[in-house]
């Protein structure tokens, strides 16, 4: 009788999928246009400015007024889509492609429930998630728990994708940092809108893979407690691009040639070291501990070919009080099979928050 190591099978599926996506020539690799020049220097400086000088003194989110249209409604629920100008400051807006200047969100909410008795979770995009559909599918069953879902379309994705970019493969390293910095700003503004304008009683933020990294950053930097729910996500983009399968889909030679303009003797190892240094800016263990770490729940996979276990545990250790839940599977299989566990984490994370006091 042949016994099959199920964990190894999940791990192999990740590598087969990764080989198909990143080693074939179906699309260009990540960062085929190099580092991004002066944009990268600007972003390195601005990301270092994210961290508050005084513990807990985060900069206030920008107030937004999305313009809404109703997509559909039933007797019990309503789906709207909204647009607003990105909340980044002018330096970042000038670095963003014009297509990314307008943010788009989908907003799925129960009807006939007062907002102060509802929660809403903002769902952030993983790598390659260009539409609202998958995240609305994840959030839809939560309506019966009086949990609304807001889905943000990432810059560089969907209708916000630059004309020259094919699929999810960002053209420059600076684009990855710009995507993250813009997503943090816009998500914090959406949470602020849900709180101060829409009057929701509780808020949360979640995301898969890259979206989970951004969710952790938002949860860390938001000025009020929110449930923070990173799913299948590393503590840093270094892990994804320098250790995990995405390293096979990265244009290392193009990055070397870009650096060789200034330093002709650059080796590929020098290039990888430069990448580690740049992406260390995305290390969430360096970010402040969220206001309510008990409402932080990580869901991680036991046999993830993209995200090693040590990466998840590093963030849990950096945020005492947070919880890690393990699901059996790899990155791809868990993404497909474990939506119920993701929903359970959303419900439990929100249950660990106090209801907001209603205004008098």
PDB file of C-alpha atoms in Angstrom, residues 224-353:
ATOM      1  CA  UNK A 224      -8.340  53.149  16.515  1.00  0.00           C
ATOM      2  CA  UNK A 225      -8.642  49.389  17.207  1.00  0.00           C
ATOM      3  CA  UNK A 226      -9.671  47.303  14.193  1.00  0.00           C
ATOM      4  CA  UNK A 227      -9.814  43.529  13.733  1.00  0.00           C
ATOM      5  CA  UNK A 228      -6.704  42.647  11.709  1.00  0.00           C
ATOM      6  CA  UNK A 229      -6.850  39.428   9.694  1.00  0.00           C
ATOM      7  CA  UNK A 230      -3.861  38.504   7.488  1.00  0.00           C
ATOM      8  CA  UNK A 231      -4.434  35.250   5.585  1.00  0.00           C
ATOM      9  CA  UNK A 232      -1.602  33.179   4.006  1.00  0.00           C
ATOM     10  CA  UNK A 233       0.713  36.170   4.292  1.00  0.00           C
ATOM     11  CA  UNK A 234       4.404  36.640   5.178  1.00  0.00           C
ATOM     12  CA  UNK A 235       5.818  39.168   7.623  1.00  0.00           C
ATOM     13  CA  UNK A 236       7.672  40.880   4.745  1.00  0.00           C
ATOM     14  CA  UNK A 237       7.817  40.961   0.938  1.00  0.00           C
ATOM     15  CA  UNK A 238      11.461  39.831   1.291  1.00  0.00           C
ATOM     16  CA  UNK A 239      10.123  36.341   2.000  1.00  0.00           C
ATOM     17  CA  UNK A 240       7.932  36.294  -1.121  1.00  0.00           C
ATOM     18  CA  UNK A 241      10.493  37.620  -3.614  1.00  0.00           C
ATOM     19  CA  UNK A 242      13.786  36.385  -2.137  1.00  0.00           C
ATOM     20  CA  UNK A 243      12.820  33.049  -0.493  1.00  0.00           C
ATOM     21  CA  UNK A 244       9.490  31.851  -1.923  1.00  0.00           C
ATOM     22  CA  UNK A 245       8.385  30.798  -5.389  1.00  0.00           C
ATOM     23  CA  UNK A 246       8.085  34.388  -6.688  1.00  0.00           C
ATOM     24  CA  UNK A 247      11.882  34.572  -6.866  1.00  0.00           C
ATOM     25  CA  UNK A 248      11.576  32.462 -10.035  1.00  0.00           C
ATOM     26  CA  UNK A 249       9.304  35.099 -11.562  1.00  0.00           C
ATOM     27  CA  UNK A 250      11.608  38.059 -10.875  1.00  0.00           C
ATOM     28  CA  UNK A 251      13.697  39.732 -13.614  1.00  0.00           C
ATOM     29  CA  UNK A 252      17.022  39.501 -11.762  1.00  0.00           C
ATOM     30  CA  UNK A 253      19.096  40.109 -14.889  1.00  0.00           C
ATOM     31  CA  UNK A 254      17.162  43.271 -15.810  1.00  0.00           C
ATOM     32  CA  UNK A 255      17.626  44.505 -12.227  1.00  0.00           C
ATOM     33  CA  UNK A 256      21.355  43.749 -12.435  1.00  0.00           C
ATOM     34  CA  UNK A 257      21.683  45.661 -15.722  1.00  0.00           C
ATOM     35  CA  UNK A 258      19.829  48.624 -14.193  1.00  0.00           C
ATOM     36  CA  UNK A 259      22.268  48.749 -11.243  1.00  0.00           C
ATOM     37  CA  UNK A 260      25.280  48.108 -13.494  1.00  0.00           C
ATOM     38  CA  UNK A 261      24.825  51.567 -15.043  1.00  0.00           C
ATOM     39  CA  UNK A 262      26.258  52.963 -11.785  1.00  0.00           C
ATOM     40  CA  UNK A 263      28.316  49.966 -10.609  1.00  0.00           C
ATOM     41  CA  UNK A 264      29.497  47.850 -13.565  1.00  0.00           C
ATOM     42  CA  UNK A 265      30.783  44.946 -11.437  1.00  0.00           C
ATOM     43  CA  UNK A 266      27.380  44.093  -9.951  1.00  0.00           C
ATOM     44  CA  UNK A 267      26.765  40.352  -9.406  1.00  0.00           C
ATOM     45  CA  UNK A 268      23.366  38.699  -9.099  1.00  0.00           C
ATOM     46  CA  UNK A 269      24.066  38.165  -5.401  1.00  0.00           C
ATOM     47  CA  UNK A 270      24.629  41.939  -5.050  1.00  0.00           C
ATOM     48  CA  UNK A 271      21.274  42.472  -6.755  1.00  0.00           C
ATOM     49  CA  UNK A 272      19.493  40.093  -4.383  1.00  0.00           C
ATOM     50  CA  UNK A 273      21.077  41.842  -1.405  1.00  0.00           C
ATOM     51  CA  UNK A 274      19.849  45.204  -2.722  1.00  0.00           C
ATOM     52  CA  UNK A 275      16.364  43.685  -3.101  1.00  0.00           C
ATOM     53  CA  UNK A 276      16.437  42.424   0.491  1.00  0.00           C
ATOM     54  CA  UNK A 277      17.411  45.898   1.701  1.00  0.00           C
ATOM     55  CA  UNK A 278      14.641  47.629  -0.263  1.00  0.00           C
ATOM     56  CA  UNK A 279      11.942  45.129   0.675  1.00  0.00           C
ATOM     57  CA  UNK A 280      12.973  45.190   4.345  1.00  0.00           C
ATOM     58  CA  UNK A 281      10.850  48.371   4.380  1.00  0.00           C
ATOM     59  CA  UNK A 282       7.827  46.049   4.168  1.00  0.00           C
ATOM     60  CA  UNK A 283       8.831  44.097   7.308  1.00  0.00           C
ATOM     61  CA  UNK A 284       5.694  44.320   9.450  1.00  0.00           C
ATOM     62  CA  UNK A 285       7.604  43.282  12.607  1.00  0.00           C
ATOM     63  CA  UNK A 286       9.070  46.817  12.518  1.00  0.00           C
ATOM     64  CA  UNK A 287       5.598  48.371  12.593  1.00  0.00           C
ATOM     65  CA  UNK A 288       3.862  49.400  15.850  1.00  0.00           C
ATOM     66  CA  UNK A 289       1.791  46.763  17.677  1.00  0.00           C
ATOM     67  CA  UNK A 290      -1.914  47.245  16.801  1.00  0.00           C
ATOM     68  CA  UNK A 291      -4.148  48.966  19.371  1.00  0.00           C
ATOM     69  CA  UNK A 292      -5.877  45.654  20.161  1.00  0.00           C
ATOM     70  CA  UNK A 293      -3.493  42.763  19.379  1.00  0.00           C
ATOM     71  CA  UNK A 294      -6.067  40.247  20.699  1.00  0.00           C
ATOM     72  CA  UNK A 295      -8.163  41.092  17.620  1.00  0.00           C
ATOM     73  CA  UNK A 296      -5.293  40.036  15.298  1.00  0.00           C
ATOM     74  CA  UNK A 297      -5.774  36.517  13.850  1.00  0.00           C
ATOM     75  CA  UNK A 298      -3.360  35.104  11.276  1.00  0.00           C
ATOM     76  CA  UNK A 299      -4.508  32.132   9.201  1.00  0.00           C
ATOM     77  CA  UNK A 300      -1.529  30.248   7.765  1.00  0.00           C
ATOM     78  CA  UNK A 301      -1.067  27.045   5.755  1.00  0.00           C
ATOM     79  CA  UNK A 302       0.944  24.063   7.008  1.00  0.00           C
ATOM     80  CA  UNK A 303       2.660  23.347   3.657  1.00  0.00           C
ATOM     81  CA  UNK A 304       2.869  26.724   1.940  1.00  0.00           C
ATOM     82  CA  UNK A 305       5.417  26.873  -0.895  1.00  0.00           C
ATOM     83  CA  UNK A 306       5.201  30.682  -1.015  1.00  0.00           C
ATOM     84  CA  UNK A 307       5.223  31.536   2.703  1.00  0.00           C
ATOM     85  CA  UNK A 308       7.463  29.563   5.119  1.00  0.00           C
ATOM     86  CA  UNK A 309       6.133  28.925   8.641  1.00  0.00           C
ATOM     87  CA  UNK A 310       8.925  30.916  10.326  1.00  0.00           C
ATOM     88  CA  UNK A 311       7.691  34.087   8.603  1.00  0.00           C
ATOM     89  CA  UNK A 312       4.203  33.845  10.132  1.00  0.00           C
ATOM     90  CA  UNK A 313       5.602  33.040  13.577  1.00  0.00           C
ATOM     91  CA  UNK A 314       7.957  36.049  13.477  1.00  0.00           C
ATOM     92  CA  UNK A 315       4.997  38.399  13.219  1.00  0.00           C
ATOM     93  CA  UNK A 316       3.036  36.611  15.935  1.00  0.00           C
ATOM     94  CA  UNK A 317       6.078  36.930  18.205  1.00  0.00           C
ATOM     95  CA  UNK A 318       6.394  40.656  17.395  1.00  0.00           C
ATOM     96  CA  UNK A 319       2.716  41.215  18.267  1.00  0.00           C
ATOM     97  CA  UNK A 320       2.092  39.531  21.655  1.00  0.00           C
ATOM     98  CA  UNK A 321      -1.551  38.632  22.101  1.00  0.00           C
ATOM     99  CA  UNK A 322      -2.120  37.842  18.431  1.00  0.00           C
ATOM    100  CA  UNK A 323      -3.212  34.362  17.318  1.00  0.00           C
ATOM    101  CA  UNK A 324      -2.092  32.035  14.514  1.00  0.00           C
ATOM    102  CA  UNK A 325      -4.497  29.440  13.138  1.00  0.00           C
ATOM    103  CA  UNK A 326      -3.139  26.705  10.867  1.00  0.00           C
ATOM    104  CA  UNK A 327      -5.071  25.160   7.998  1.00  0.00           C
ATOM    105  CA  UNK A 328      -3.892  22.006   6.240  1.00  0.00           C
ATOM    106  CA  UNK A 329      -2.716  22.807   2.744  1.00  0.00           C
ATOM    107  CA  UNK A 330      -0.453  24.855   0.526  1.00  0.00           C
ATOM    108  CA  UNK A 331      -0.794  28.441  -0.650  1.00  0.00           C
ATOM    109  CA  UNK A 332      -2.890  27.642  -3.723  1.00  0.00           C
ATOM    110  CA  UNK A 333      -5.043  24.865  -2.202  1.00  0.00           C
ATOM    111  CA  UNK A 334      -5.778  26.889   0.974  1.00  0.00           C
ATOM    112  CA  UNK A 335      -6.711  29.908  -1.126  1.00  0.00           C
ATOM    113  CA  UNK A 336      -9.276  27.688  -2.865  1.00  0.00           C
ATOM    114  CA  UNK A 337     -10.476  25.404  -0.059  1.00  0.00           C
ATOM    115  CA  UNK A 338     -10.404  27.254   3.268  1.00  0.00           C
ATOM    116  CA  UNK A 339     -12.809  30.185   2.869  1.00  0.00           C
ATOM    117  CA  UNK A 340     -14.845  28.944   5.832  1.00  0.00           C
ATOM    118  CA  UNK A 341     -11.771  29.216   8.094  1.00  0.00           C
ATOM    119  CA  UNK A 342     -11.096  32.735   6.800  1.00  0.00           C
ATOM    120  CA  UNK A 343     -14.700  33.717   7.541  1.00  0.00           C
ATOM    121  CA  UNK A 344     -14.501  32.208  11.041  1.00  0.00           C
ATOM    122  CA  UNK A 345     -11.365  34.278  11.730  1.00  0.00           C
ATOM    123  CA  UNK A 346     -13.177  37.436  10.564  1.00  0.00           C
ATOM    124  CA  UNK A 347     -16.114  36.741  12.903  1.00  0.00           C
ATOM    125  CA  UNK A 348     -13.863  35.886  15.858  1.00  0.00           C
ATOM    126  CA  UNK A 349     -11.571  38.898  15.327  1.00  0.00           C
ATOM    127  CA  UNK A 350     -14.553  41.273  15.285  1.00  0.00           C
ATOM    128  CA  UNK A 351     -15.999  39.591  18.401  1.00  0.00           C
ATOM    129  CA  UNK A 352     -12.820  40.569  20.266  1.00  0.00           C
ATOM    130  CA  UNK A 353     -13.534  44.269  19.728  1.00  0.00           C
TER     131      UNK A 353
END
